PDB file of C-alpha atoms in Angstrom:
ATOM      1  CA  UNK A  78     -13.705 -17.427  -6.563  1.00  0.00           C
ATOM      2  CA  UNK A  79     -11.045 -14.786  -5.656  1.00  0.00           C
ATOM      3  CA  UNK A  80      -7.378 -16.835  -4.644  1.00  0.00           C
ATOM      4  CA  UNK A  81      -6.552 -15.969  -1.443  1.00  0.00           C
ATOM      5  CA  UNK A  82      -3.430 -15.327   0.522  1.00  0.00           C
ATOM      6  CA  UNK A  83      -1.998 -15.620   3.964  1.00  0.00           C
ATOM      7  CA  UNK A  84       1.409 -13.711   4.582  1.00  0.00           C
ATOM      8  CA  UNK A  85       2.904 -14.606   7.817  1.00  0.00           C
ATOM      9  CA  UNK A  86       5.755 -12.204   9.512  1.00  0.00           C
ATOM     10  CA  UNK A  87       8.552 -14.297   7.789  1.00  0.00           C
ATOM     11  CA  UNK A  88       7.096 -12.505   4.435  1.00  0.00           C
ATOM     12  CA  UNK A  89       5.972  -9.789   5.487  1.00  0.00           C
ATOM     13  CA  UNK A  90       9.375  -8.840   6.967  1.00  0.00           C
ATOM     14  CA  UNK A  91      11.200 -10.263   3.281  1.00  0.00           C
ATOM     15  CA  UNK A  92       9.206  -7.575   1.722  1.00  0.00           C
ATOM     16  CA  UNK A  93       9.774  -4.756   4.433  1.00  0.00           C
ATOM     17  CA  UNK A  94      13.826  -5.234   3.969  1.00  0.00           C
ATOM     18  CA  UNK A  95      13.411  -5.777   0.413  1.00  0.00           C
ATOM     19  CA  UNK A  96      14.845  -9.648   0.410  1.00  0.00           C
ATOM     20  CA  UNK A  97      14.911 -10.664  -2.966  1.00  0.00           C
ATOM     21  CA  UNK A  98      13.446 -12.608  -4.900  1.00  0.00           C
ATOM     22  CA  UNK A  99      10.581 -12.604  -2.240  1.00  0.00           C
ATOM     23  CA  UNK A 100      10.004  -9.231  -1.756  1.00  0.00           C
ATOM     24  CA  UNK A 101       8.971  -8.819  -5.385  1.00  0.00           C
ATOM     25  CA  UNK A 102       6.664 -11.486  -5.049  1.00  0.00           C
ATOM     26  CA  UNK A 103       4.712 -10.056  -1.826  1.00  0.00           C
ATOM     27  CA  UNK A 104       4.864  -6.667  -4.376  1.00  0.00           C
ATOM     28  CA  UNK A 105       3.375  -8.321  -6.871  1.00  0.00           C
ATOM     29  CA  UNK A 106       0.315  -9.767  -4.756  1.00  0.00           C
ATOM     30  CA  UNK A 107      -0.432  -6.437  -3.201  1.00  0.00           C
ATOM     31  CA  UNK A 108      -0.655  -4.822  -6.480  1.00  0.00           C
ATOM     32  CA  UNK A 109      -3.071  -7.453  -7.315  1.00  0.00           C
ATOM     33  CA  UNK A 110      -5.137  -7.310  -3.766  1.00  0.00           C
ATOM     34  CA  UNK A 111      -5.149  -3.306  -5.218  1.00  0.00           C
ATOM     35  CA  UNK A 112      -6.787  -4.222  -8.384  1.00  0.00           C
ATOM     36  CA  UNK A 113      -9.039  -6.698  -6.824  1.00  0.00           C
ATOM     37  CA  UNK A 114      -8.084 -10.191  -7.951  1.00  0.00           C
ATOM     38  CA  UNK A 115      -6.821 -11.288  -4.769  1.00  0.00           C
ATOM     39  CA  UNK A 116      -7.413 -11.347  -1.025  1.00  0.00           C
ATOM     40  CA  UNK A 117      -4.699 -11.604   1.673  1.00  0.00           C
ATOM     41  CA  UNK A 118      -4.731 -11.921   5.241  1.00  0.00           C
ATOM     42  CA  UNK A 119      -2.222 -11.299   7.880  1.00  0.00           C
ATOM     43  CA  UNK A 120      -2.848 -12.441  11.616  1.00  0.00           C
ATOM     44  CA  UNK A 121      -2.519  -9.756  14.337  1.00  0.00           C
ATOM     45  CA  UNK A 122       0.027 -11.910  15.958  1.00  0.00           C
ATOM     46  CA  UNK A 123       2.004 -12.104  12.764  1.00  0.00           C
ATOM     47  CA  UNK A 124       1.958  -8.149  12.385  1.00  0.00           C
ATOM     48  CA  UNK A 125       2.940  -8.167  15.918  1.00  0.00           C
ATOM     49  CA  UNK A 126       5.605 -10.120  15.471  1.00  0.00           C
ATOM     50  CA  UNK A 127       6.901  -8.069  12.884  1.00  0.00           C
ATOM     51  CA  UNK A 128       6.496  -4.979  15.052  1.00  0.00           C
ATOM     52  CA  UNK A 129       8.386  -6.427  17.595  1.00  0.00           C
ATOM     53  CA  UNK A 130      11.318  -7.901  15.281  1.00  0.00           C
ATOM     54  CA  UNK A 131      11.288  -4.676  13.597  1.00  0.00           C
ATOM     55  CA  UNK A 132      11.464  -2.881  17.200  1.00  0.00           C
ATOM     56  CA  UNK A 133      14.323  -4.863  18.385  1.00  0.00           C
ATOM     57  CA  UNK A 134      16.470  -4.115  15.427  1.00  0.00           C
ATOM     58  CA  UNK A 135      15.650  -0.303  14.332  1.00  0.00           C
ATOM     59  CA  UNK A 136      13.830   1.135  17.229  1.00  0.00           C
ATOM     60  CA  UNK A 137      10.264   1.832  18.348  1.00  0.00           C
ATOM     61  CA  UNK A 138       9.421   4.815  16.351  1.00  0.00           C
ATOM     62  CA  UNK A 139      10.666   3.416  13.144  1.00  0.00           C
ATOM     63  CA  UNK A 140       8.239   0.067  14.068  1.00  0.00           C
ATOM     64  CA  UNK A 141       5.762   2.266  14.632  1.00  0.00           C
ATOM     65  CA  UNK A 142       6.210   3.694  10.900  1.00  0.00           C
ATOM     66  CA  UNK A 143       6.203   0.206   9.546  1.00  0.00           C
ATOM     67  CA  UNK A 144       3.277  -0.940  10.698  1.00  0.00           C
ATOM     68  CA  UNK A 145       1.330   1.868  10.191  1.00  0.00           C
ATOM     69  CA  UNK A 146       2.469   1.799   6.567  1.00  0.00           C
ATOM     70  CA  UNK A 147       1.511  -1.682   6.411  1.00  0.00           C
ATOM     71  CA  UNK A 148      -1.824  -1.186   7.568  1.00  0.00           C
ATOM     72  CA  UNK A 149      -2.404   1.195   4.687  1.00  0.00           C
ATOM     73  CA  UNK A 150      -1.763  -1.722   2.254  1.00  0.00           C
ATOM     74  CA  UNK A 151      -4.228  -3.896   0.882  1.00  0.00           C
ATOM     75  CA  UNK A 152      -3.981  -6.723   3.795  1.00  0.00           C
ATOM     76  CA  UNK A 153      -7.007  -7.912   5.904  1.00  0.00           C
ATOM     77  CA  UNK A 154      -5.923  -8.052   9.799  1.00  0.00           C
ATOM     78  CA  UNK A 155      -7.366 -10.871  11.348  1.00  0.00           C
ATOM     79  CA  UNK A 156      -8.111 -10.485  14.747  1.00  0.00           C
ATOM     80  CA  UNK A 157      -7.144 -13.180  17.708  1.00  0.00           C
ATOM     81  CA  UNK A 158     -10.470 -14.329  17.940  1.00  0.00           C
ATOM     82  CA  UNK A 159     -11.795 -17.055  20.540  1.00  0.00           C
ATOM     83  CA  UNK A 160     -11.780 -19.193  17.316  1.00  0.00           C
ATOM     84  CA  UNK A 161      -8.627 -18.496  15.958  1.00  0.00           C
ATOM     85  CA  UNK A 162      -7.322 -18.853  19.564  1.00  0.00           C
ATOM     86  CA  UNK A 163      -8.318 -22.144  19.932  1.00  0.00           C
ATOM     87  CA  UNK A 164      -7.658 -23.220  16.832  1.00  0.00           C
ATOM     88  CA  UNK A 165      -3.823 -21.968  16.507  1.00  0.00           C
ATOM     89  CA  UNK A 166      -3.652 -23.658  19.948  1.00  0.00           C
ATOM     90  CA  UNK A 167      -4.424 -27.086  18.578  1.00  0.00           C
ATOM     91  CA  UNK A 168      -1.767 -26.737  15.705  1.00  0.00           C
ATOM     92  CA  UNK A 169       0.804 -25.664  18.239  1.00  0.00           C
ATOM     93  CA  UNK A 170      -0.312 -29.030  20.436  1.00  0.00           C
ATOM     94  CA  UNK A 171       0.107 -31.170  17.115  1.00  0.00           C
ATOM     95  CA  UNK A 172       2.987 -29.417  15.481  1.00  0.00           C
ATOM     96  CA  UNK A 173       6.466 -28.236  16.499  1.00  0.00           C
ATOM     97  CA  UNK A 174       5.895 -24.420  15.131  1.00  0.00           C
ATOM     98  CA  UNK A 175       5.864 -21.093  17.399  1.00  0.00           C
ATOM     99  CA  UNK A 176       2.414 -19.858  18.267  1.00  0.00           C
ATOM    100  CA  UNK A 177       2.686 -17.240  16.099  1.00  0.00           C
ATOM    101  CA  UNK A 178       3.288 -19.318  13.256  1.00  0.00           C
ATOM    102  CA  UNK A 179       0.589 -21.366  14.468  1.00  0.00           C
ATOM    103  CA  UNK A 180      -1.845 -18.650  13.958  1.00  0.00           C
ATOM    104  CA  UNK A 181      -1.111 -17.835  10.237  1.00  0.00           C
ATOM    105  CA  UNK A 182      -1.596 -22.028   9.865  1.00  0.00           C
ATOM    106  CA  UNK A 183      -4.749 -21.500  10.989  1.00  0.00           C
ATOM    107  CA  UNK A 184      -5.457 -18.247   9.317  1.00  0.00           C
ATOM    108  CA  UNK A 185      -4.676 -20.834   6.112  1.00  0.00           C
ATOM    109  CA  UNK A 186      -6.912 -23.309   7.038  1.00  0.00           C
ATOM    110  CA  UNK A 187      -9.935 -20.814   7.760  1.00  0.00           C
ATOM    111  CA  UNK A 188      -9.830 -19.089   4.943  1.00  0.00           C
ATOM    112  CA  UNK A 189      -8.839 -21.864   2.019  1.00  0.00           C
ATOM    113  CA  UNK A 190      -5.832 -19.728   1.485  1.00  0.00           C
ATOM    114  CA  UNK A 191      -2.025 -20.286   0.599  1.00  0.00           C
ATOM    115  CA  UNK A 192       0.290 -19.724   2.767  1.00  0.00           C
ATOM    116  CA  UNK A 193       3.485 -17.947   1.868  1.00  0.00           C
ATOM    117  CA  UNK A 194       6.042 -17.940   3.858  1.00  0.00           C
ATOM    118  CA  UNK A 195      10.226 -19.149   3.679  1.00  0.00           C
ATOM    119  CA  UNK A 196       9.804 -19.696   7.564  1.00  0.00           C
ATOM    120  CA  UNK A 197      11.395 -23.469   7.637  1.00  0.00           C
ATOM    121  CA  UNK A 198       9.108 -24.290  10.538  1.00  0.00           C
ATOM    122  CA  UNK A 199       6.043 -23.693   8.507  1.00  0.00           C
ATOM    123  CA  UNK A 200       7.473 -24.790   5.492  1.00  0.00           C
ATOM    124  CA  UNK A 201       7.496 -28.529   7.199  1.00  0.00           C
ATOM    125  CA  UNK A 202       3.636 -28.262   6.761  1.00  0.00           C
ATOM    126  CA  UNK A 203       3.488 -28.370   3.324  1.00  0.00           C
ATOM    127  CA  UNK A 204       1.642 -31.597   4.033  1.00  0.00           C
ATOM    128  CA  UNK A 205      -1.469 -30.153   5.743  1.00  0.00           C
ATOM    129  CA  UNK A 206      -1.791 -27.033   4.429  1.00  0.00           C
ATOM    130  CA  UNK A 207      -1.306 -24.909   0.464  1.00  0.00           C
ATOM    131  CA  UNK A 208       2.044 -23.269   0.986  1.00  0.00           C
ATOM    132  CA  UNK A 209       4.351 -21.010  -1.611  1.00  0.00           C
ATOM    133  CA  UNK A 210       7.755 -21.178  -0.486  1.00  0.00           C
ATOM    134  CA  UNK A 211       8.987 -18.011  -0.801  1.00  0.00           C
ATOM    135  CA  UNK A 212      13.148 -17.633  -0.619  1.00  0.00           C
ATOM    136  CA  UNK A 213      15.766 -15.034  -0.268  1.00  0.00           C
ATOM    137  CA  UNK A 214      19.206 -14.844  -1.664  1.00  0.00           C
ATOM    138  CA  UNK A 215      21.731 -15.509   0.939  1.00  0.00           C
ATOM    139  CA  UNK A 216      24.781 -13.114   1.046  1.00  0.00           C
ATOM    140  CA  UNK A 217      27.547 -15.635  -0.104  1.00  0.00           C
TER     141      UNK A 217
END
């Protein structure tokens, strides 16, 4: 069975700005989704997060760029189903994490996956669900 992956927008965005060490690590697994030997998913609400985070900070057009870069990469886009609705609404009733962060929970839980993510709120989950805390050097 192939390992698989969720990256929320926490890691996604670590690897857009090239946050060390856990940009290198998101690297690493898409070269590996390239040769085959793993899967990873990314929510729709995730990538729009990171759309709009990018958007706020750089600009439409260059968020436009970004994701459409990111959609050539070896990532599966999981859609906001009725399902996966529902079923990031019942984390967000039982958990104190943003709907968004919600959905790549239960993009987890759906698929058997891993998370990985640095996003504290998520990390506080490590309970319920396979997480790899990813982390990024501070600037002091």
């Amino acid at each position: 069975m192939t390992d698989a992956f969720v990256l929320d927008a926490w890691a996604l965005l670590a690897f857009l700005q090239g946050e060390e060490p856990a940009a290198s690590r998101v690297k690493s697994l898409l070269q590996e989704a390239r040769n085959e030997k793993v899967i990873l998913y990314v929510s729709i609400l995730n990538l729009g997060e990171v759309y709009y985070r990018i958007g706020k900070t750089r600009g439409q057009s260059e968020a436009d760029a970004l994701v459409e870069e990111l959609q050539l990469l070896p990532l599966t886009i999981l859609p906001a189903s009725n399902e996966a609705v529902m079923s990031a609404a019942q984390l967000k009733i039982k958990y104190p994490i943003s709907y968004a962060d919600a959905f790549a929970a239960s993009a987890t839980l759906q698929h058997s996956a891993t998370l990985l993510t640095g996003d504290p709120e998520l990390l506080e989950l490590a309970g319920q669900l396979r997480i790899e805390k990813l982390e990024r050097k501070t600037g002091s």
